Every structure is written in structure tokens, then in C-alpha cells.
Short mmCIF file of N, CA and C in Angstrom, two decimals:
data_model
loop_
_atom_site.label_atom_id
_atom_site.label_comp_id
_atom_site.label_asym_id
_atom_site.label_seq_id
_atom_site.Cartn_x
_atom_site.Cartn_y
_atom_site.Cartn_z
N UNK A 1391 -53.04 -115.47 -104.75
CA UNK A 1391 -52.79 -115.96 -106.06
C UNK A 1391 -51.67 -117.01 -106.02
N UNK A 1392 -50.52 -116.64 -105.53
CA UNK A 1392 -49.43 -117.59 -105.40
C UNK A 1392 -49.22 -117.92 -103.94
N UNK A 1393 -48.98 -119.17 -103.69
CA UNK A 1393 -48.75 -119.60 -102.32
C UNK A 1393 -47.25 -119.54 -102.03
N UNK A 1394 -46.88 -118.98 -100.91
CA UNK A 1394 -45.48 -118.86 -100.53
C UNK A 1394 -44.96 -120.22 -100.07
N UNK A 1395 -43.83 -120.61 -100.62
CA UNK A 1395 -43.22 -121.88 -100.22
C UNK A 1395 -42.55 -121.70 -98.87
N UNK A 1396 -42.72 -122.70 -98.01
CA UNK A 1396 -42.05 -122.62 -96.71
C UNK A 1396 -40.67 -123.26 -96.85
N UNK A 1397 -39.68 -122.50 -96.46
CA UNK A 1397 -38.30 -122.97 -96.54
C UNK A 1397 -37.94 -123.58 -95.19
N UNK A 1398 -37.53 -124.82 -95.20
CA UNK A 1398 -37.14 -125.50 -93.97
C UNK A 1398 -35.70 -125.17 -93.64
N UNK A 1399 -35.45 -124.90 -92.41
CA UNK A 1399 -34.10 -124.62 -91.93
C UNK A 1399 -33.79 -125.61 -90.82
N UNK A 1400 -32.55 -125.70 -90.45
CA UNK A 1400 -32.15 -126.63 -89.42
C UNK A 1400 -31.25 -125.90 -88.42
N UNK A 1401 -31.15 -126.46 -87.26
CA UNK A 1401 -30.27 -125.93 -86.23
C UNK A 1401 -29.59 -127.11 -85.54
N UNK A 1402 -28.55 -126.84 -84.79
CA UNK A 1402 -27.78 -127.88 -84.10
C UNK A 1402 -28.57 -128.33 -82.87
N UNK A 1403 -29.29 -129.42 -82.99
CA UNK A 1403 -30.18 -129.90 -81.92
C UNK A 1403 -29.41 -130.37 -80.69
N UNK A 1404 -28.17 -130.77 -80.86
CA UNK A 1404 -27.38 -131.23 -79.71
C UNK A 1404 -26.84 -130.06 -78.89
N UNK A 1405 -26.51 -128.96 -79.56
CA UNK A 1405 -25.85 -127.85 -78.87
C UNK A 1405 -26.71 -126.61 -78.70
N UNK A 1406 -27.91 -126.58 -79.29
CA UNK A 1406 -28.74 -125.39 -79.19
C UNK A 1406 -30.13 -125.72 -78.68
N UNK A 1407 -30.69 -124.78 -77.92
CA UNK A 1407 -32.03 -124.92 -77.35
C UNK A 1407 -32.92 -123.83 -77.96
N UNK A 1408 -34.09 -124.20 -78.53
CA UNK A 1408 -35.01 -123.18 -79.02
C UNK A 1408 -35.57 -122.38 -77.84
N UNK A 1409 -35.63 -121.06 -78.00
CA UNK A 1409 -35.99 -120.18 -76.89
C UNK A 1409 -36.69 -118.94 -77.41
N UNK A 1410 -37.63 -118.44 -76.62
CA UNK A 1410 -38.25 -117.14 -76.90
C UNK A 1410 -37.91 -116.22 -75.75
N UNK A 1411 -37.27 -115.11 -76.08
CA UNK A 1411 -36.95 -114.11 -75.07
C UNK A 1411 -38.04 -113.05 -75.12
N UNK A 1412 -38.64 -112.77 -73.96
CA UNK A 1412 -39.73 -111.81 -73.87
C UNK A 1412 -39.35 -110.70 -72.90
N UNK A 1413 -39.65 -109.47 -73.29
CA UNK A 1413 -39.38 -108.32 -72.44
C UNK A 1413 -40.51 -108.17 -71.42
N UNK A 1414 -40.16 -107.93 -70.19
CA UNK A 1414 -41.16 -107.70 -69.16
C UNK A 1414 -41.82 -106.34 -69.35
N UNK A 1415 -41.04 -105.36 -69.79
CA UNK A 1415 -41.54 -103.99 -69.91
C UNK A 1415 -42.56 -103.81 -71.04
N UNK A 1416 -42.18 -104.19 -72.25
CA UNK A 1416 -43.06 -103.89 -73.38
C UNK A 1416 -43.64 -105.13 -74.05
N UNK A 1417 -43.30 -106.31 -73.61
CA UNK A 1417 -43.86 -107.54 -74.15
C UNK A 1417 -43.27 -107.99 -75.47
N UNK A 1418 -42.22 -107.32 -75.93
CA UNK A 1418 -41.58 -107.72 -77.19
C UNK A 1418 -40.99 -109.12 -77.05
N UNK A 1419 -41.18 -109.94 -78.09
CA UNK A 1419 -40.70 -111.31 -78.06
C UNK A 1419 -39.78 -111.56 -79.26
N UNK A 1420 -38.67 -112.24 -78.99
CA UNK A 1420 -37.71 -112.59 -80.03
C UNK A 1420 -37.45 -114.09 -79.95
N UNK A 1421 -37.56 -114.78 -81.09
CA UNK A 1421 -37.30 -116.21 -81.15
C UNK A 1421 -35.87 -116.45 -81.60
N UNK A 1422 -35.26 -117.47 -81.04
CA UNK A 1422 -33.90 -117.81 -81.43
C UNK A 1422 -33.43 -119.07 -80.74
N UNK A 1423 -32.11 -119.21 -80.66
CA UNK A 1423 -31.52 -120.41 -80.08
C UNK A 1423 -30.42 -120.03 -79.10
N UNK A 1424 -30.37 -120.75 -77.98
CA UNK A 1424 -29.33 -120.55 -76.98
C UNK A 1424 -28.36 -121.72 -77.06
N UNK A 1425 -27.07 -121.40 -77.09
CA UNK A 1425 -26.02 -122.41 -77.11
C UNK A 1425 -25.92 -123.02 -75.71
N UNK A 1426 -25.91 -124.32 -75.63
CA UNK A 1426 -25.87 -125.01 -74.32
C UNK A 1426 -24.55 -124.78 -73.59
N UNK A 1427 -23.43 -124.74 -74.32
CA UNK A 1427 -22.13 -124.60 -73.67
C UNK A 1427 -21.82 -123.16 -73.27
N UNK A 1428 -22.02 -122.22 -74.20
CA UNK A 1428 -21.63 -120.83 -73.94
C UNK A 1428 -22.75 -119.98 -73.37
N UNK A 1429 -24.00 -120.37 -73.60
CA UNK A 1429 -25.13 -119.57 -73.13
C UNK A 1429 -25.46 -118.42 -74.06
N UNK A 1430 -24.74 -118.30 -75.19
CA UNK A 1430 -24.97 -117.21 -76.13
C UNK A 1430 -26.29 -117.42 -76.85
N UNK A 1431 -27.08 -116.33 -76.97
CA UNK A 1431 -28.38 -116.38 -77.64
C UNK A 1431 -28.24 -115.83 -79.05
N UNK A 1432 -28.75 -116.56 -80.03
CA UNK A 1432 -28.74 -116.13 -81.43
C UNK A 1432 -30.17 -115.81 -81.84
N UNK A 1433 -30.44 -114.56 -82.16
CA UNK A 1433 -31.78 -114.15 -82.57
C UNK A 1433 -32.06 -114.61 -83.98
N UNK A 1434 -33.28 -115.09 -84.21
CA UNK A 1434 -33.68 -115.53 -85.53
C UNK A 1434 -34.76 -114.61 -86.09
N UNK A 1435 -35.79 -114.32 -85.28
CA UNK A 1435 -36.87 -113.47 -85.78
C UNK A 1435 -37.66 -112.85 -84.64
N UNK A 1436 -38.31 -111.73 -84.95
CA UNK A 1436 -39.19 -111.04 -84.02
C UNK A 1436 -40.55 -111.71 -84.07
N UNK A 1437 -41.14 -111.95 -82.90
CA UNK A 1437 -42.46 -112.56 -82.81
C UNK A 1437 -43.46 -111.47 -82.44
N UNK A 1438 -44.30 -111.09 -83.41
CA UNK A 1438 -45.30 -110.05 -83.18
C UNK A 1438 -46.67 -110.63 -82.83
N UNK A 1439 -46.94 -111.85 -83.34
CA UNK A 1439 -48.26 -112.46 -83.11
C UNK A 1439 -48.13 -113.97 -83.21
N UNK A 1440 -49.25 -114.65 -83.07
CA UNK A 1440 -49.25 -116.12 -83.10
C UNK A 1440 -48.82 -116.68 -84.45
N UNK A 1441 -49.11 -115.95 -85.50
CA UNK A 1441 -48.71 -116.41 -86.84
C UNK A 1441 -47.19 -116.43 -86.98
N UNK A 1442 -46.52 -115.40 -86.47
CA UNK A 1442 -45.06 -115.38 -86.50
C UNK A 1442 -44.47 -116.55 -85.73
N UNK A 1443 -45.06 -116.87 -84.60
CA UNK A 1443 -44.61 -118.01 -83.81
C UNK A 1443 -44.80 -119.31 -84.59
N UNK A 1444 -45.94 -119.44 -85.26
CA UNK A 1444 -46.20 -120.64 -86.06
C UNK A 1444 -45.20 -120.77 -87.20
N UNK A 1445 -44.82 -119.66 -87.82
CA UNK A 1445 -43.82 -119.67 -88.89
C UNK A 1445 -42.49 -120.15 -88.34
N UNK A 1446 -42.08 -119.65 -87.19
CA UNK A 1446 -40.82 -120.06 -86.56
C UNK A 1446 -40.83 -121.55 -86.26
N UNK A 1447 -41.90 -122.03 -85.65
CA UNK A 1447 -42.00 -123.45 -85.30
C UNK A 1447 -41.98 -124.34 -86.53
N UNK A 1448 -42.70 -123.93 -87.57
CA UNK A 1448 -42.75 -124.72 -88.80
C UNK A 1448 -41.42 -124.71 -89.54
N UNK A 1449 -40.77 -123.56 -89.57
CA UNK A 1449 -39.50 -123.43 -90.30
C UNK A 1449 -38.42 -124.35 -89.74
N UNK A 1450 -38.38 -124.50 -88.43
CA UNK A 1450 -37.34 -125.30 -87.79
C UNK A 1450 -37.83 -126.67 -87.33
N UNK A 1451 -39.09 -126.99 -87.58
CA UNK A 1451 -39.62 -128.30 -87.21
C UNK A 1451 -39.65 -128.52 -85.71
N UNK A 1452 -40.08 -127.51 -84.98
CA UNK A 1452 -40.11 -127.54 -83.51
C UNK A 1452 -41.57 -127.60 -83.06
N UNK A 1453 -41.85 -128.33 -81.99
CA UNK A 1453 -43.19 -128.31 -81.42
C UNK A 1453 -43.24 -127.20 -80.37
N UNK A 1454 -44.43 -126.69 -80.12
CA UNK A 1454 -44.60 -125.58 -79.17
C UNK A 1454 -44.17 -125.95 -77.76
N UNK A 1455 -44.26 -127.25 -77.41
CA UNK A 1455 -43.85 -127.68 -76.08
C UNK A 1455 -42.34 -127.64 -75.88
N UNK A 1456 -41.59 -127.71 -76.99
CA UNK A 1456 -40.13 -127.72 -76.89
C UNK A 1456 -39.52 -126.34 -76.71
N UNK A 1457 -40.29 -125.30 -76.97
CA UNK A 1457 -39.78 -123.93 -76.89
C UNK A 1457 -40.02 -123.39 -75.48
N UNK A 1458 -38.94 -122.92 -74.86
CA UNK A 1458 -39.06 -122.31 -73.54
C UNK A 1458 -39.11 -120.80 -73.70
N UNK A 1459 -39.73 -120.14 -72.72
CA UNK A 1459 -39.83 -118.68 -72.72
C UNK A 1459 -38.98 -118.15 -71.57
N UNK A 1460 -38.18 -117.16 -71.88
CA UNK A 1460 -37.31 -116.53 -70.89
C UNK A 1460 -37.64 -115.05 -70.79
N UNK A 1461 -37.74 -114.55 -69.56
CA UNK A 1461 -38.04 -113.13 -69.36
C UNK A 1461 -36.82 -112.38 -68.92
#
């Protein structure tokens, strides 16, 4: 009935790298950003399926090629 508006967010493109952390054991994936200087990871959202990943990419204006996966 009503379409959900997509809220655009931004991140520090100079100091942060988009990243998906994936567990080897259970396959859980978390999307977020890693600080280039400190290496600290900031979690943004849990990725349960491809739709969640698409929401993350759309929200921050990131292409799928720019996101790295870390295990």
C-alpha cells in the first residue's frame, strides 16, 4: 500500500572502507565500515540475504565491487 522511502546516509569516504565481515563457522555476515588509520570496524547492519545487502549498498551509495569481504 505505502512504499517505504529509502533514507540516504553517508560515510567518510576518505577514512573508511565499506566491508562485510563473514563468519567461517556459521556464515553470519555483518556490513559496516573499517577505519583506514585505526583498523576499527563499525557495524551498521546484519546481512541475512541478498535483499539486505542491496539495502546496505543503496543506503550508502556503494557499488557491489567496492565492498570487500573479510573472514
